Coordinates of C-alpha atoms in Angstrom, one line a residue:
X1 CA 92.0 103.3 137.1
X2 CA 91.2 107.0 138.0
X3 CA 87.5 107.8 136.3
X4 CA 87.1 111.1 134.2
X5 CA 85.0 114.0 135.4
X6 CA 84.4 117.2 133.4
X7 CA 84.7 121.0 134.5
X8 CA 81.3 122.1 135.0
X9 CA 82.6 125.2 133.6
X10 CA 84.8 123.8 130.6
X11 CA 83.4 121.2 130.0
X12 CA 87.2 119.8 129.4
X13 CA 88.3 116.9 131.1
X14 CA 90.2 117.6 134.7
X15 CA 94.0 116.4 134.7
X16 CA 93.9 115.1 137.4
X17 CA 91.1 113.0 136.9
X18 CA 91.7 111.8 133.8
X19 CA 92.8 108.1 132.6
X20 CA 96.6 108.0 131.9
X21 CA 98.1 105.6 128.9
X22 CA 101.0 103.7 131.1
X23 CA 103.8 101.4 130.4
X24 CA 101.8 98.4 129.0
X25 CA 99.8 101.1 127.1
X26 CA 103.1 101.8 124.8
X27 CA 104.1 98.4 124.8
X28 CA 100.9 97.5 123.3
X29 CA 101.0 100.1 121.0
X30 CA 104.6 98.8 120.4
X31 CA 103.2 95.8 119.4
X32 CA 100.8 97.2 117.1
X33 CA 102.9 98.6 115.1
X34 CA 105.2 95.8 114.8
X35 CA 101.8 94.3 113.4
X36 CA 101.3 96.9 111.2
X37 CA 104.6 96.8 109.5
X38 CA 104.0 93.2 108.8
X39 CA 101.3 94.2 107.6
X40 CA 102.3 96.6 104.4
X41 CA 105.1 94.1 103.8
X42 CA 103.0 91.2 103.3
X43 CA 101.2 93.5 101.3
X44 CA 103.5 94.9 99.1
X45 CA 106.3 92.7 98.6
X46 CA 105.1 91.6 95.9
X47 CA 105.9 94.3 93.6
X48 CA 109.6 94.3 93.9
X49 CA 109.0 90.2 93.1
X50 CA 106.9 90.6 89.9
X51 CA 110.2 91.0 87.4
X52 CA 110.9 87.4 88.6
X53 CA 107.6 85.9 89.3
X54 CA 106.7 87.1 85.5
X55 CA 109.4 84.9 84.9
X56 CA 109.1 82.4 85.9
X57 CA 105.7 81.8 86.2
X58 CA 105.1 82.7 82.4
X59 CA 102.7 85.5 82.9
X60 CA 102.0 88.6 81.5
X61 CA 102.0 92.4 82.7
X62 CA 97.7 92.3 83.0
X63 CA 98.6 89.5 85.4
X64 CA 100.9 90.9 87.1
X65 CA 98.9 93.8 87.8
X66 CA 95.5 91.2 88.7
X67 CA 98.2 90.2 91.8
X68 CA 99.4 93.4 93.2
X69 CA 96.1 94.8 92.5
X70 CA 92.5 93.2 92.7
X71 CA 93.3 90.2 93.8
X72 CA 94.2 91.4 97.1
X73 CA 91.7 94.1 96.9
X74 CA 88.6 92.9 96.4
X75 CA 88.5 90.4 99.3
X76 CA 90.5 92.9 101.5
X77 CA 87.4 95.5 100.9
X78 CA 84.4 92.7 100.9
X79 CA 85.8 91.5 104.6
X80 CA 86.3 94.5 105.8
X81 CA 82.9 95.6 106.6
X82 CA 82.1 92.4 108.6
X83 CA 85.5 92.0 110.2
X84 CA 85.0 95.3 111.8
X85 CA 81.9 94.9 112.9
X86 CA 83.2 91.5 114.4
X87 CA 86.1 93.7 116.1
X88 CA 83.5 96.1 117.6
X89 CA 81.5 92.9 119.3
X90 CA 84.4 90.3 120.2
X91 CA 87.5 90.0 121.5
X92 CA 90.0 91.9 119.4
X93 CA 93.7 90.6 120.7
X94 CA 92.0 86.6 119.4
X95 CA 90.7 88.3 116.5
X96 CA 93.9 90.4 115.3
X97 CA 95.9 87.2 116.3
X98 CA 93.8 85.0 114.0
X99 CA 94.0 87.6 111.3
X100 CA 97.8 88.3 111.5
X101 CA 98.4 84.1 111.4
X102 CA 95.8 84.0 108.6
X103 CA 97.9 86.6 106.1
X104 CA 101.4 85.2 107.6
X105 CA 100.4 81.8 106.4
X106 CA 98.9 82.8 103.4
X107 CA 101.9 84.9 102.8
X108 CA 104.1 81.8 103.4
X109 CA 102.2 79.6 101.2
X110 CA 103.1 82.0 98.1
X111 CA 106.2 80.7 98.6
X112 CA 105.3 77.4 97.3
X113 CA 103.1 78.8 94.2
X114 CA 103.9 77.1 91.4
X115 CA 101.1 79.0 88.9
X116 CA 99.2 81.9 88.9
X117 CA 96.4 80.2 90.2
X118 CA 97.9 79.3 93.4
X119 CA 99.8 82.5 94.0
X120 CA 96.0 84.1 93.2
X121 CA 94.1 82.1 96.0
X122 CA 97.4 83.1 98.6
X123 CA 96.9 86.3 98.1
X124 CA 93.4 86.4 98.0
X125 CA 93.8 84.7 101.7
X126 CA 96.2 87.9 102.6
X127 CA 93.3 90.4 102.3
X128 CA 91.0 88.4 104.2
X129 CA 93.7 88.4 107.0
X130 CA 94.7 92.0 106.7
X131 CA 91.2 92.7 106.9
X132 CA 91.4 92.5 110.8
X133 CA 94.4 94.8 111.5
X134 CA 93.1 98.3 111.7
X135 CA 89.7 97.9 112.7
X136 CA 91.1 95.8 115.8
X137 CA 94.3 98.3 116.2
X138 CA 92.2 101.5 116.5
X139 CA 89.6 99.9 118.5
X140 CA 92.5 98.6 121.1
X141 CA 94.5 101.8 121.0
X142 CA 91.3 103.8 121.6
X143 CA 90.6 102.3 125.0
X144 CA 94.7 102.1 125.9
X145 CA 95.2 105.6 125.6
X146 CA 92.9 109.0 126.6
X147 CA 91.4 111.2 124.2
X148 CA 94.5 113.9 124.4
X149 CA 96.8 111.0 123.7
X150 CA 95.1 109.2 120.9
X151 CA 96.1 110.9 118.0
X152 CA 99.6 110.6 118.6
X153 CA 99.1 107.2 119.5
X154 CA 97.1 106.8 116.4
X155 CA 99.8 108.8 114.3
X156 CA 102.8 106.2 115.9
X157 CA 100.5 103.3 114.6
X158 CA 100.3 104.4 111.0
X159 CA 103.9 104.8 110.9
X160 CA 104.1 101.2 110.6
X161 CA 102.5 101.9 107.0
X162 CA 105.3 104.3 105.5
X163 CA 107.9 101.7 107.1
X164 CA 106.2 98.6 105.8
X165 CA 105.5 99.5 102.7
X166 CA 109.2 101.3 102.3
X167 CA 111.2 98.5 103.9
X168 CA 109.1 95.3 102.0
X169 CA 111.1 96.3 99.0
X170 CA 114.3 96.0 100.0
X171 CA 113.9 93.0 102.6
X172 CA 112.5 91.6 99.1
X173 CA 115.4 92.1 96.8
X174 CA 117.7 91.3 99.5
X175 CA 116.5 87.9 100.4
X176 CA 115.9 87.0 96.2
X177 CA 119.6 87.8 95.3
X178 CA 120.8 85.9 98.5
X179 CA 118.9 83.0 97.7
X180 CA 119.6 82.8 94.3
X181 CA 123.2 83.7 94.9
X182 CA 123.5 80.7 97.1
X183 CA 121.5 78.2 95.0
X184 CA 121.7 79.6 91.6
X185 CA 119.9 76.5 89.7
X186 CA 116.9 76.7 92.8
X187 CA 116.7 75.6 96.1
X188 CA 115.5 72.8 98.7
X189 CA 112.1 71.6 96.9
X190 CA 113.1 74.2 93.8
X191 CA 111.9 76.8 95.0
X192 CA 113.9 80.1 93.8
X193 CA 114.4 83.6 95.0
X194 CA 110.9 84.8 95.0
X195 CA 109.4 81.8 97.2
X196 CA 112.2 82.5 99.4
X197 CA 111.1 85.6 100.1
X198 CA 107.4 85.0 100.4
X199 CA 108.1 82.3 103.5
X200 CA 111.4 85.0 104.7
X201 CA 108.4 87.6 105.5
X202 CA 105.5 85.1 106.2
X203 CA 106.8 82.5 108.8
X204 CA 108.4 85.5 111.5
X205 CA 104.0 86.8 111.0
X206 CA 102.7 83.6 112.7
X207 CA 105.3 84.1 115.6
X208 CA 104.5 88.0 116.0
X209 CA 100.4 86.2 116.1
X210 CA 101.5 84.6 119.6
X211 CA 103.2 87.7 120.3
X212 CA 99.9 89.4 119.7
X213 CA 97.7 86.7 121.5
X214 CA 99.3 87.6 124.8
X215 CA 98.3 91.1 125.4
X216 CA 95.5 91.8 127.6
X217 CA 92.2 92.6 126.3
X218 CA 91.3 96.0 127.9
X219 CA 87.6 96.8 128.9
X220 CA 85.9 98.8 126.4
X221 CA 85.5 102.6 126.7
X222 CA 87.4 102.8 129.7
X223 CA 89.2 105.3 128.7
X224 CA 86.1 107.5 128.3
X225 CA 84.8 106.3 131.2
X226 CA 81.4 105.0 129.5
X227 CA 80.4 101.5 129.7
X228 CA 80.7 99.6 126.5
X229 CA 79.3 96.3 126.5
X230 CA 80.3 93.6 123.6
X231 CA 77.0 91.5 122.0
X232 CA 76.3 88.5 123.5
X233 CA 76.2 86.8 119.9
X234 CA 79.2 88.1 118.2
X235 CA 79.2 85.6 115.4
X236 CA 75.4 86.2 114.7
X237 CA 76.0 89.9 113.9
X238 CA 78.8 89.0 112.1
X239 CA 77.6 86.1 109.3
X240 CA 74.5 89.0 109.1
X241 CA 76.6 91.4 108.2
X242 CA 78.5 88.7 105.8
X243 CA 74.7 88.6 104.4
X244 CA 75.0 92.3 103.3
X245 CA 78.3 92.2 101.3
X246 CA 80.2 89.1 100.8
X247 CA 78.7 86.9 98.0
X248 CA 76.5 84.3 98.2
X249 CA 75.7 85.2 101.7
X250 CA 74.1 88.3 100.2
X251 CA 71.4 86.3 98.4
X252 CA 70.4 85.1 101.4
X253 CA 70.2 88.6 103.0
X254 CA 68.4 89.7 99.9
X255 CA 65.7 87.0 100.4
X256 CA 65.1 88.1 103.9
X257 CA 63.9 91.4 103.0
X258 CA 61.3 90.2 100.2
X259 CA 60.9 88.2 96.9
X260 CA 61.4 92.7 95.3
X261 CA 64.9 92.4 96.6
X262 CA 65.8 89.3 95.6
X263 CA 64.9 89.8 92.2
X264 CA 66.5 93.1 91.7
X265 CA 69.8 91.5 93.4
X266 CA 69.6 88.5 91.5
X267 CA 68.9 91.2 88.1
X268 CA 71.7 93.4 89.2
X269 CA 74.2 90.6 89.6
X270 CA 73.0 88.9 86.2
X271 CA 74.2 92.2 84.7
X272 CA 77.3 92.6 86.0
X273 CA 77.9 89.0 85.4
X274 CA 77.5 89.9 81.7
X275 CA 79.5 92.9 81.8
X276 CA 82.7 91.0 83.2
X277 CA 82.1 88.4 80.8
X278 CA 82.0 90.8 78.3
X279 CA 85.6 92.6 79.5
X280 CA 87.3 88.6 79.7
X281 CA 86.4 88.4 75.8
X282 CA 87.8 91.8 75.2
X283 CA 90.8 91.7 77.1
X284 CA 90.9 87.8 77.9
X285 CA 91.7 88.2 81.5
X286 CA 89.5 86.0 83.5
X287 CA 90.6 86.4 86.9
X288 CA 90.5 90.5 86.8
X289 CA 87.2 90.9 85.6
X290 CA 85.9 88.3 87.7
X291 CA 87.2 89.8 90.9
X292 CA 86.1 93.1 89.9
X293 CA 82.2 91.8 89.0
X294 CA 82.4 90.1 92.2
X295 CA 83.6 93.3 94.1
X296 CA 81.3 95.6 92.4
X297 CA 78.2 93.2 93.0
X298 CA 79.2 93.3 96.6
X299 CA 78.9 96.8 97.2
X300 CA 75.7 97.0 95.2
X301 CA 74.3 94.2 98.1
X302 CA 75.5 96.4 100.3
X303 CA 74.6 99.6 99.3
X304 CA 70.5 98.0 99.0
X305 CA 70.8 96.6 102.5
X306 CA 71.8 99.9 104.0
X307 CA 68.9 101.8 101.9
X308 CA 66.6 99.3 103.9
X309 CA 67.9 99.0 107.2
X310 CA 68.9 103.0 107.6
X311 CA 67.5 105.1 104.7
X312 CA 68.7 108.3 106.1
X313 CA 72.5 107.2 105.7
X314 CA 71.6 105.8 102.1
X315 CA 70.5 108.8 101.5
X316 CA 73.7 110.9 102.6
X317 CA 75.9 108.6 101.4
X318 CA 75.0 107.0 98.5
X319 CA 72.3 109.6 97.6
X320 CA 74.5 112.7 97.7
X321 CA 76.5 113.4 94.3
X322 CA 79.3 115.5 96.6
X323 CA 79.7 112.4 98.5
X324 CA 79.9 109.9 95.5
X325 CA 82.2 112.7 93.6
X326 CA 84.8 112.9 96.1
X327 CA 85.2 109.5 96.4
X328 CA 85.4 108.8 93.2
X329 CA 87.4 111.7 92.2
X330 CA 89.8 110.8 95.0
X331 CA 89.4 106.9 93.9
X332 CA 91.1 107.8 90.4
X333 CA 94.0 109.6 92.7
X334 CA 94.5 106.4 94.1
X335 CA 94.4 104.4 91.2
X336 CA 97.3 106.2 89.8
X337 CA 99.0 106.3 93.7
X338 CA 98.7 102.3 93.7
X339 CA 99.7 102.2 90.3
X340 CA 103.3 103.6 90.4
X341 CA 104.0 102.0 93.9
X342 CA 103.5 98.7 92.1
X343 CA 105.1 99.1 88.9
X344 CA 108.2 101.6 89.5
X345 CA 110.2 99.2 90.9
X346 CA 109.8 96.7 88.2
X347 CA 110.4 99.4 85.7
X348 CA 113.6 100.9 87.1
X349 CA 114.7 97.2 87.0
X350 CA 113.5 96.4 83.4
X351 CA 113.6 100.0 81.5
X352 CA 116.5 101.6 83.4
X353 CA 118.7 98.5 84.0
X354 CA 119.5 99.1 87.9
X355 CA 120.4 97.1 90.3
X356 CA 117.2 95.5 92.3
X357 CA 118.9 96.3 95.5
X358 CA 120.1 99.5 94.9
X359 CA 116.3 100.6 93.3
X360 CA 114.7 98.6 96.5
X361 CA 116.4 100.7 98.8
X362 CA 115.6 104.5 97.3
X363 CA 112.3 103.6 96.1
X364 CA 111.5 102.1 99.3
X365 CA 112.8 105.6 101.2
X366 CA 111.6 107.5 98.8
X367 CA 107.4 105.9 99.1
X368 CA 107.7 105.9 103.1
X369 CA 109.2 109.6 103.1
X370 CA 106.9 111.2 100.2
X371 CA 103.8 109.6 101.7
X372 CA 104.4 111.1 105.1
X373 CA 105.5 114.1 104.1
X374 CA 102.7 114.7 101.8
X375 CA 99.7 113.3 103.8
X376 CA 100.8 115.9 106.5
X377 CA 101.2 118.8 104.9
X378 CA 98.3 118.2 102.8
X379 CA 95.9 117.6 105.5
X380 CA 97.5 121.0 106.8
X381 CA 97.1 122.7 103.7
X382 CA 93.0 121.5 103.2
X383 CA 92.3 122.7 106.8
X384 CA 93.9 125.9 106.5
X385 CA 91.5 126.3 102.9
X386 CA 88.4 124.5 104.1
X387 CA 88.2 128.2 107.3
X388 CA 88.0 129.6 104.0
X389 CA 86.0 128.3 101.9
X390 CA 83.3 125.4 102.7
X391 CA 84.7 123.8 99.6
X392 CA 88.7 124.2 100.1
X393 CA 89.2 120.6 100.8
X394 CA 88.6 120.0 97.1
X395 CA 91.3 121.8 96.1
X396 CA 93.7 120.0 98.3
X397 CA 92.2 116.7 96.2
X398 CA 92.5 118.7 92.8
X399 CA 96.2 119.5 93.3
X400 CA 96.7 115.7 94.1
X401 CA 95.5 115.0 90.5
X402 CA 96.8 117.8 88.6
X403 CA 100.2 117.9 90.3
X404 CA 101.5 114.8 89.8
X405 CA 101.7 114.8 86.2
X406 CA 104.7 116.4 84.8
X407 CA 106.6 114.6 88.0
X408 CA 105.3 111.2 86.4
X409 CA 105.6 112.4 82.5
X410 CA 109.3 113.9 83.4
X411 CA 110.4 110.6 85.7
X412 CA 109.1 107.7 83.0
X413 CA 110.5 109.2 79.6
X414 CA 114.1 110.3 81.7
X415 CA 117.2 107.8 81.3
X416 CA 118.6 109.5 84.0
X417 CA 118.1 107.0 87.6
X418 CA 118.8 110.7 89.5
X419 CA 116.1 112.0 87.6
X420 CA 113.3 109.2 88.0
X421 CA 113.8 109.1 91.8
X422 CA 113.6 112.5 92.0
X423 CA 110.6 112.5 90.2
X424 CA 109.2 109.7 92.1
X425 CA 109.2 111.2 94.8
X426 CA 107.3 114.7 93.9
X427 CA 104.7 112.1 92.4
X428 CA 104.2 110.7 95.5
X429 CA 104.3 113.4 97.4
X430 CA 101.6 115.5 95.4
X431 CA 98.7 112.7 95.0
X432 CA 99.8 111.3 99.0
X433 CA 98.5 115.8 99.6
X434 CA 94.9 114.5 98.7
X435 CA 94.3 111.8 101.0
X436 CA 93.4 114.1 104.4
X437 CA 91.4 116.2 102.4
X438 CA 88.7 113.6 101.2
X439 CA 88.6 111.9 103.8
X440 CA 87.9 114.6 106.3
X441 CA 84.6 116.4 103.0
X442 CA 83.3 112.6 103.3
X443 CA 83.3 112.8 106.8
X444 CA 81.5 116.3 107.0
X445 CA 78.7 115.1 104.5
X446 CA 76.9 113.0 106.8
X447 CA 75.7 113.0 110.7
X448 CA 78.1 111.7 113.3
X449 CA 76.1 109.2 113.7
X450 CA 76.7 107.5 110.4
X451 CA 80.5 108.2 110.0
X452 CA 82.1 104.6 110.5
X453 CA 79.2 103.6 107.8
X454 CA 80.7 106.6 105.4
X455 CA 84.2 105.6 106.1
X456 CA 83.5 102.1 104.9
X457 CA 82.4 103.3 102.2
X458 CA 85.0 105.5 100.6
X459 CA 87.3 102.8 101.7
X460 CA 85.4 100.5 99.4
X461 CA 85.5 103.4 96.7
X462 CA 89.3 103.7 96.9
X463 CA 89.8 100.3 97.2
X464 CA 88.2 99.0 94.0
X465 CA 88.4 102.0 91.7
X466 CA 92.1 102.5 92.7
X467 CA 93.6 99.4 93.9
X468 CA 91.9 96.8 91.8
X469 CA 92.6 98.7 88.8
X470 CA 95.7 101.2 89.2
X471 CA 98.0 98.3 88.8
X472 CA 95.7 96.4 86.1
X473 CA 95.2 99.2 84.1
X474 CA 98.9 99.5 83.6
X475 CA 99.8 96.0 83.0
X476 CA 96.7 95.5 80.8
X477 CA 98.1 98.7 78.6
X478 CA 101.7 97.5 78.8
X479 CA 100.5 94.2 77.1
X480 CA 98.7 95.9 74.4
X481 CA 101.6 98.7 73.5
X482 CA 104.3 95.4 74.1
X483 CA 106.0 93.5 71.1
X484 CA 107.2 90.0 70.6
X485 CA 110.1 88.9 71.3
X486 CA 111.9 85.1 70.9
X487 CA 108.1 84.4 70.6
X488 CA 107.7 85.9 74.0
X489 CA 105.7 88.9 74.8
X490 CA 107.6 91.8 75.9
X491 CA 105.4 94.6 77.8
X492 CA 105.9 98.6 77.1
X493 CA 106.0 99.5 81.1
X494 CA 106.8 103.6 80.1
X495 CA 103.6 103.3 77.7
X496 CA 101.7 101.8 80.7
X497 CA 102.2 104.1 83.5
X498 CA 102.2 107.1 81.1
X499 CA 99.3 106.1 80.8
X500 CA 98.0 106.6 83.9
X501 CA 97.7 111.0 83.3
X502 CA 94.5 110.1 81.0
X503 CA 92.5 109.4 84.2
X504 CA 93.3 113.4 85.2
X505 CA 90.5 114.6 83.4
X506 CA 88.0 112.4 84.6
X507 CA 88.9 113.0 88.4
X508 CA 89.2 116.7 87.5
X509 CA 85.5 116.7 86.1
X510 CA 84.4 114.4 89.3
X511 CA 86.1 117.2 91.9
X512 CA 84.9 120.2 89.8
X513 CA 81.1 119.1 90.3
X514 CA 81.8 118.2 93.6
X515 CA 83.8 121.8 94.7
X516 CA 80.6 123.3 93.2
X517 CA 77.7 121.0 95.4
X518 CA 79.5 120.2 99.0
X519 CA 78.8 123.3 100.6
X520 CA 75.3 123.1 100.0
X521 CA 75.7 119.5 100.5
X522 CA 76.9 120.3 104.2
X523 CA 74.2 122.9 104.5
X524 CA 71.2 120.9 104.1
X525 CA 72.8 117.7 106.1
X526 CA 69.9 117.5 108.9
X527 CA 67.3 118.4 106.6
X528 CA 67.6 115.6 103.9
X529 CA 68.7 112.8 106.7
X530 CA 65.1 114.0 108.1
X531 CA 62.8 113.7 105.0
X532 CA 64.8 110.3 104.3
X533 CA 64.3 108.8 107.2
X534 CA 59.9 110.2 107.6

């Protein structure tokens, strides 16, 4: 492999010199995004199931949401941290391979659920898997392909997103009206439509994993033509870093930095342990409010550890009230994103009357073409304001809250199926705008140094503010504005996702405060990382 040299005078890269992504390089990247596909429709499927698991399973629109929502969530966010840091020290093709068989067989198993508790641990099991696809993925196409090559490569990868997430719901209804078409009273074992489409998309996952385990691992920074050296005790770094978010490892990391630490951990998770009980008796929901506790204690364990270990990012990250603001503020845009991907397709099926394929196939076109659309130009958009204005990132993410509103309040009161796809689509499109934008002000708030650290961290803020309760909150609300019917509970969908503008004015008050304090924020960057850290 040619090594990299720099233009004394440029200080760019030569041409000539510098490392080329070849054939296996695509393949690879090939796979990836077969992986990543996978991925979103392991993930998602299950929306475009929950008219029929509901069901059949007897459950309500509250658990419903618990499934799409936190239940994947939580354990998807808590593993994260680790699993990347297990990605950064061991081999990534045995890890992603392990990870994709992990979600394909938990995936599979769905497919036998007969309660809500089994299809609960299953898909609790899928975001510990999924947990190891894009740290690994980004980590492999960064030393496959040179620096002027990587975001494209990076951009193919994420494809798989828009097409995973847009094709799950079709491949879903598709395989539940063929099964049930062909064995109308249930199949082999009983199982109906919807197991037959959890072990349709989960079984062809634990081939793609031996797919996956025969790539080459490639030598770490290569492509920039520095050394890069794994640890020699990958799983020691890794159950420590389980000590600093995933419970009850975190007691134990808690204890190692004094009887103080243990005490306010122990303190902290006694009150959040009454708070949750608190929500079960209010809304009687035990699993949501247990997850969320759990999540929630998590990142407090985690958030202490860091304020011990590296005071100067505690102090930009969790310290800074533009930091904590955008994510939040962009949190709550998510939280009404996740929402509506969830619960349209059940409510075009139960509200509007269509036909699951036909509402499968637009909706699904309709997400993966809105998202892309919208993250691009809105990431174009916040760039062109942020030359500006030091703050005109913001009001990329204030448009993706305000924007979306009469799009959702115009597509969930319409009769007209035209009319609610249409509408759809805007809705994605506007609050997909915001994504960029936040991402790149949290970045910008903190030293380079400490930018995987602040990525984790508004991952875990958009994770279980807008993930674990987007598709909750709804369900939870439906149940509430719902009537009986035959003795049966019958939700009110349009009253649940309606529902979701009353969040607007909470983001809006989070992004107002923090348009007004990230420029001085940014300013005084080095400065508070410096009296943090004396």
């Amino acid at each position: 492999m040619a090594e990299t040299s720099n233009d004394p005078g440029t200080g760019v890269e030569s041409a000539e010199t510098e490392p080329r992504a070849t054939g296996y390089s695509w393949y690879v990247l090939g796979v990836l995004v077969v992986v990543y596909i996978l991925n979103f429709i392991d993930r998602q499927i299950v929306s475009i199931l929950a008219v029929d698991i509901k069901a059949d399973l007897g459950l309500t629109d509250a658990d419903m949401g618990f499934l799409g929502g936190a239940a994947f969530a939580v354990f998807y966010a808590l593993f994260g941290i680790p699993l990347g840091r297990l990605a950064d020290n061991w081999n990534r093709v045995k890890l992603l391979s392990i990870g994709l068989a992990l979600w394909s067989t938990m995936t599979a198993l769905s497919g036998f659920a007969r309660n809500q508790v089994t299809l609960t641990f299953a898909r609790m099991g899928v975001g510990v898997g999924e947990a190891t696809a894009s740290p690994t993925a980004y980590s492999l196409i960064s030393d496959y392909f040179p620096k002027r090559q990587k975001a494209t490569a990076l951009a193919i990868y994420s494809s798989g997103l828009y097409l995973g997430g847009g094709v799950s719901l079709f491949i879903g209804a598709s395989i539940v009206e063929a099964w049930n078409r062909t064995w109308p009273n249930g199949g082999p074992m009983g199982l109906v439509g919807w197991h037959g489409a959890f072990l349709a998309v989960g079984i062809p996952g634990l081939l793609v994993a031996l797919w996956v385990a025969a790539l080459r691992e490639p030598a770490r920074g290569a492509m920039d033509g520095v050394a890069s050296h794994s640890s020699p005790h990958p799983f020691r770094e890794f159950f420590r870093d389980l000590s600093t978010i995933v419970p009850p490892f975190t007691l134990f990391g808690a204890a190692q930095r004094g009887t103080t630490a243990l005490a306010v951990n122990i303190g902290f998770a006694a009150a959040i342990a009454a708070f949750a009980w608190w929500m079960i008796r209010l809304t009687g929901n035990f699993p949501q409010w247990s997850a969320v506790g759990l999540g929630y204690y998590a990142v407090f364990s985690w958030a202490s550890t860091l304020r011990a270990r590296d005071p100067a990012t505690f102090r930009l990250i969790w310290g800074t009230p533009a930091f904590i603001c955008t994510t939040l503020g962009y949190g709550l845009v998510s939280l009404a994103a996740y929402a509506l991907a969830f619960w349209s397709p059940p409510y075009a099926e139960l509200v509007l009357k269509l036909p699951k394929q036909e509402l499968a196939f637009i909706l699904g076109a309709n997400g993966a073409l809105a998202g892309f659309v919208g993250v691009i130009l809105g990431g174009r958009i916040a760039d062109a304001l942020r030359a500006r204005n030091p703050a005109g990132r913001i009001l990329t993410i204030i448009f993706g809250v305000v924007a979306p509103i009469i799009p959702i309040w115009i597509g969930y009161t319409t009769e007209s199926s035209f009319i609610f796809y249409a509408m759809n689509f805007l809705a994605g499109m506007f609050g997909a705008a915001a994504l960029g934008a936040a991402a790149a002000t949290t970045q910008e708030l903190v030293l380079p140094r400490m930018r995987g650290t602040a990525t984790a961290a508004f991952f875990l803020g958009t994770t279980l503010v807008g993930l674990s309760f987007g598709p909750y909150m709804v369900g939870q609300i439906s149940d509430l504005a719902g009537t009986m019917v035959n003795g049966k509970p019958v939700g009110d969908l349009r009253t649940g996702i309606l529902s979701l503008i009353g969040v607007a004015p909470i983001a809006l008050a989070l992004l107002i405060y923090a348009y007004r304090t990230v420029p001085q924020a940014e300013a005084t960057i080095a400065e508070r990382a410096a009296s943090a850290a004396a």
